[in-house]
Short mmCIF file of C-alpha atoms and ligand atoms in Angstrom, two decimals:
data_model
loop_
_atom_site.label_atom_id
_atom_site.label_comp_id
_atom_site.label_asym_id
_atom_site.label_seq_id
_atom_site.Cartn_x
_atom_site.Cartn_y
_atom_site.Cartn_z
CA UNK R 16 107.59 87.91 67.99
CA UNK R 17 110.58 88.49 70.24
CA UNK R 18 109.54 90.06 73.51
CA UNK R 19 111.80 92.75 74.85
CA UNK R 20 112.48 92.69 78.57
CA UNK R 21 114.23 95.54 80.32
CA UNK R 22 115.72 95.39 83.78
CA UNK R 23 115.39 98.78 85.50
CA UNK R 24 117.03 99.56 88.78
CA UNK R 25 115.46 102.19 91.04
CA UNK R 26 118.02 103.74 93.41
CA UNK R 27 118.21 106.48 96.01
CA UNK R 28 118.22 106.89 99.76
CA UNK R 29 115.75 105.11 101.98
CA UNK R 30 112.24 106.58 102.26
CA UNK R 31 112.30 108.64 99.04
CA UNK R 32 109.50 106.53 97.64
CA UNK R 33 111.21 103.94 95.47
CA UNK R 34 109.08 100.93 96.58
CA UNK R 35 105.95 103.09 96.34
CA UNK R 36 106.89 104.13 92.82
CA UNK R 37 107.42 100.56 91.69
CA UNK R 38 104.19 99.50 93.25
CA UNK R 39 102.31 102.44 91.74
CA UNK R 40 103.59 101.70 88.24
CA UNK R 41 103.16 97.87 88.36
CA UNK R 42 100.00 97.61 90.44
CA UNK R 43 98.42 100.99 90.08
CA UNK R 44 98.11 101.59 93.80
CA UNK R 45 99.57 103.68 96.57
CA UNK R 46 99.56 102.57 100.18
CA UNK R 47 100.90 104.47 103.14
CA UNK R 48 103.05 101.64 104.44
CA UNK R 49 104.22 99.48 101.57
CA UNK R 50 106.31 96.56 102.68
CA UNK R 51 108.16 94.62 100.06
CA UNK R 52 106.74 91.17 99.44
CA UNK R 53 109.21 88.75 100.90
CA UNK R 54 111.11 86.78 98.24
CA UNK R 55 110.24 89.06 95.37
CA UNK R 56 113.15 90.96 93.87
CA UNK R 57 111.19 92.91 91.29
CA UNK R 58 107.77 93.75 89.97
CA UNK R 59 107.01 93.84 86.29
CA UNK R 60 104.63 95.47 83.90
CA UNK R 61 104.14 95.07 80.22
CA UNK R 62 103.78 98.25 78.14
CA UNK R 63 103.74 99.20 74.50
CA UNK R 64 106.57 101.34 73.21
CA UNK R 65 106.47 102.40 69.57
CA UNK R 66 104.09 99.59 68.85
CA UNK R 67 106.28 96.96 70.50
CA UNK R 68 105.56 95.01 73.62
CA UNK R 69 108.14 95.69 76.31
CA UNK R 70 108.33 94.04 79.64
CA UNK R 71 109.73 96.37 82.31
CA UNK R 72 111.19 94.58 85.38
CA UNK R 73 111.55 97.07 88.16
CA UNK R 74 113.98 96.05 90.80
CA UNK R 75 113.41 96.99 94.36
CA UNK R 76 116.06 97.10 97.09
CA UNK R 77 114.28 95.68 100.13
CA UNK R 78 115.73 98.46 102.26
CA UNK R 79 119.33 97.42 101.87
CA UNK R 80 120.15 100.92 100.67
CA UNK R 81 119.96 102.11 104.26
CA UNK R 82 122.92 99.90 105.18
CA UNK R 83 124.83 100.51 101.98
CA UNK R 84 124.45 96.81 101.40
CA UNK R 85 123.06 96.51 97.91
CA UNK R 86 124.50 93.49 96.27
CA UNK R 87 126.07 93.24 92.81
CA UNK R 88 123.12 90.98 91.88
CA UNK R 89 120.83 93.94 92.20
CA UNK R 90 122.67 95.86 89.51
CA UNK R 91 123.68 92.96 87.30
CA UNK R 92 122.30 93.26 83.78
CA UNK R 93 120.51 96.53 84.44
CA UNK R 94 119.66 98.35 81.21
CA UNK R 95 118.15 101.51 82.73
CA UNK R 96 118.15 103.45 85.95
CA UNK R 97 115.82 105.70 87.86
CA UNK R 98 117.59 107.94 90.39
CA UNK R 99 115.20 109.18 93.08
CA UNK R 100 115.42 111.88 95.69
CA UNK R 101 112.68 113.45 97.90
CA UNK R 102 111.38 116.98 98.07
CA UNK R 103 111.50 116.85 101.86
CA UNK R 104 114.92 115.19 102.34
CA UNK R 105 118.00 117.23 101.49
CA UNK R 106 120.36 114.35 102.23
CA UNK R 107 118.63 112.30 99.57
CA UNK R 108 119.33 115.08 97.07
CA UNK R 109 122.97 115.31 98.07
CA UNK R 110 123.35 111.57 97.77
CA UNK R 111 122.40 111.45 94.07
CA UNK R 112 126.01 111.85 92.82
CA UNK R 113 127.04 108.91 94.96
CA UNK R 114 124.22 106.68 93.65
CA UNK R 115 125.06 107.59 90.09
CA UNK R 116 128.68 106.60 90.67
CA UNK R 117 127.70 103.28 92.20
CA UNK R 118 125.45 102.38 89.30
CA UNK R 119 128.05 103.44 86.80
CA UNK R 120 130.75 101.38 88.57
CA UNK R 121 128.62 98.26 88.28
CA UNK R 122 126.93 98.57 84.88
CA UNK R 123 128.46 101.54 83.10
CA UNK R 124 126.64 104.47 81.60
CA UNK R 125 123.09 103.14 81.09
CA UNK R 126 120.04 105.32 80.26
CA UNK R 127 119.10 107.11 83.44
CA UNK R 128 116.43 109.58 84.56
CA UNK R 129 116.43 111.82 87.67
CA UNK R 130 113.27 112.04 89.71
CA UNK R 131 112.30 114.43 92.51
CA UNK R 132 109.48 112.61 94.27
CA UNK R 133 106.88 113.83 96.72
CA UNK R 134 106.11 117.08 94.96
CA UNK R 135 102.76 117.03 96.63
CA UNK R 136 104.79 118.24 99.64
CA UNK R 137 106.27 121.21 97.71
CA UNK R 138 105.30 123.53 100.54
CA UNK R 139 107.74 121.70 102.76
CA UNK R 140 110.50 121.62 100.19
CA UNK R 141 114.14 121.74 101.31
CA UNK R 142 115.49 121.83 97.72
CA UNK R 143 115.24 124.89 95.48
CA UNK R 144 113.96 124.33 91.98
CA UNK R 145 117.17 125.83 90.58
CA UNK R 146 119.26 123.33 92.57
CA UNK R 147 117.36 120.34 91.31
CA UNK R 148 117.57 121.61 87.74
CA UNK R 149 121.29 122.35 88.09
CA UNK R 150 121.89 118.80 89.31
CA UNK R 151 120.07 117.32 86.29
CA UNK R 152 121.96 119.55 83.97
CA UNK R 153 125.31 118.74 85.47
CA UNK R 154 124.64 115.01 85.31
CA UNK R 155 123.04 115.47 81.83
CA UNK R 156 119.89 113.61 82.91
CA UNK R 157 116.23 114.01 81.95
CA UNK R 158 114.55 115.38 85.03
CA UNK R 159 111.04 114.72 86.37
CA UNK R 160 109.15 116.06 89.37
CA UNK R 161 106.76 113.40 90.48
CA UNK R 162 104.30 112.43 93.12
CA UNK R 163 103.75 108.78 93.54
CA UNK R 164 101.03 109.65 96.01
CA UNK R 165 99.07 111.86 93.62
CA UNK R 166 100.01 109.70 90.63
CA UNK R 167 101.82 112.51 88.93
CA UNK R 168 104.44 111.87 86.21
CA UNK R 169 105.00 108.25 87.17
CA UNK R 170 103.43 106.43 84.25
CA UNK R 171 103.53 109.10 81.54
CA UNK R 172 106.80 110.61 82.76
CA UNK R 173 109.47 108.48 84.35
CA UNK R 174 108.80 105.05 83.01
CA UNK R 175 107.65 106.18 79.61
CA UNK R 176 111.03 107.88 79.06
CA UNK R 177 112.90 105.01 80.64
CA UNK R 178 111.55 102.46 78.22
CA UNK R 179 111.88 104.53 75.11
CA UNK R 180 115.41 105.44 76.03
CA UNK R 181 116.33 101.77 76.03
CA UNK R 182 114.39 100.53 73.06
CA UNK R 183 115.29 103.39 70.72
P1 LIG X 201 111.71 103.69 99.80
O1 LIG X 201 112.42 103.44 101.07
O2 LIG X 201 112.48 104.57 98.89
O3 LIG X 201 111.31 102.41 99.10
O4 LIG X 201 110.41 104.54 100.14
P2 LIG X 201 108.89 103.99 100.34
O5 LIG X 201 108.29 103.63 99.01
O6 LIG X 201 108.87 102.92 101.34
O7 LIG X 201 108.20 105.31 100.84
C1 LIG X 201 108.56 105.98 102.05
C2 LIG X 201 107.41 106.77 102.57
O8 LIG X 201 107.12 107.85 101.75
C3 LIG X 201 106.11 105.92 102.69
O9 LIG X 201 105.47 106.31 103.87
C4 LIG X 201 105.31 106.34 101.47
O10 LIG X 201 103.94 106.23 101.67
C5 LIG X 201 105.76 107.80 101.30
N1 LIG X 201 105.67 108.32 99.93
C6 LIG X 201 106.11 107.72 98.79
N2 LIG X 201 105.85 108.51 97.73
C7 LIG X 201 105.27 109.61 98.15
C8 LIG X 201 104.74 110.81 97.53
O11 LIG X 201 104.79 111.05 96.31
N3 LIG X 201 104.21 111.77 98.36
C9 LIG X 201 104.13 111.57 99.73
N4 LIG X 201 103.57 112.58 100.45
N5 LIG X 201 104.56 110.46 100.35
C10 LIG X 201 105.14 109.49 99.60
MG1 LIG X 202 111.76 100.46 99.69
#
């Protein structure tokens, strides 16, 4: 049996919840102040997609995104992408186009999903639903609203779609 391994890059501005999302999916936990384990580039989790074992390797950025210093090695060989912005951070929403272009410049048009994280904070939202939906439509991306904190749409939403997009 050949095992399928998929490299997934998770991109977006700092503090939108990328590291938390990766940790939630791979370890099943949420902590208030997650710090990336030094020396680890990615976390992985094995899942079953259409009866096949698939190993998802989720690459984390170690905070380099804040300095626009993500290296080519981060993107190299990526087969899928999760673009993340936050409900409470308008800049992170406005930056999505830019992130999409960066990923595309490095690895071309790979299967990608768009995620609005922190929907547990919807009362503090700075992005209208129509705006988020329009962005997804314009970029032709599957769109999820998620809360890593409340464990909403992370397992059954974002990563489920991501893996079936690649293996199908
Ligand atoms: P990163 O910089 O994109 O990797 O973001 P982090 O994973 O470090 O998260 C930034 C902050 O947002 C941390 O304090 C997290 O605990 C918090 N956070 C992440 N996801 C959620 C969420 O769904 N809801 C809320 N309320 N906070 C979240
Ligand atoms: Mg992080």
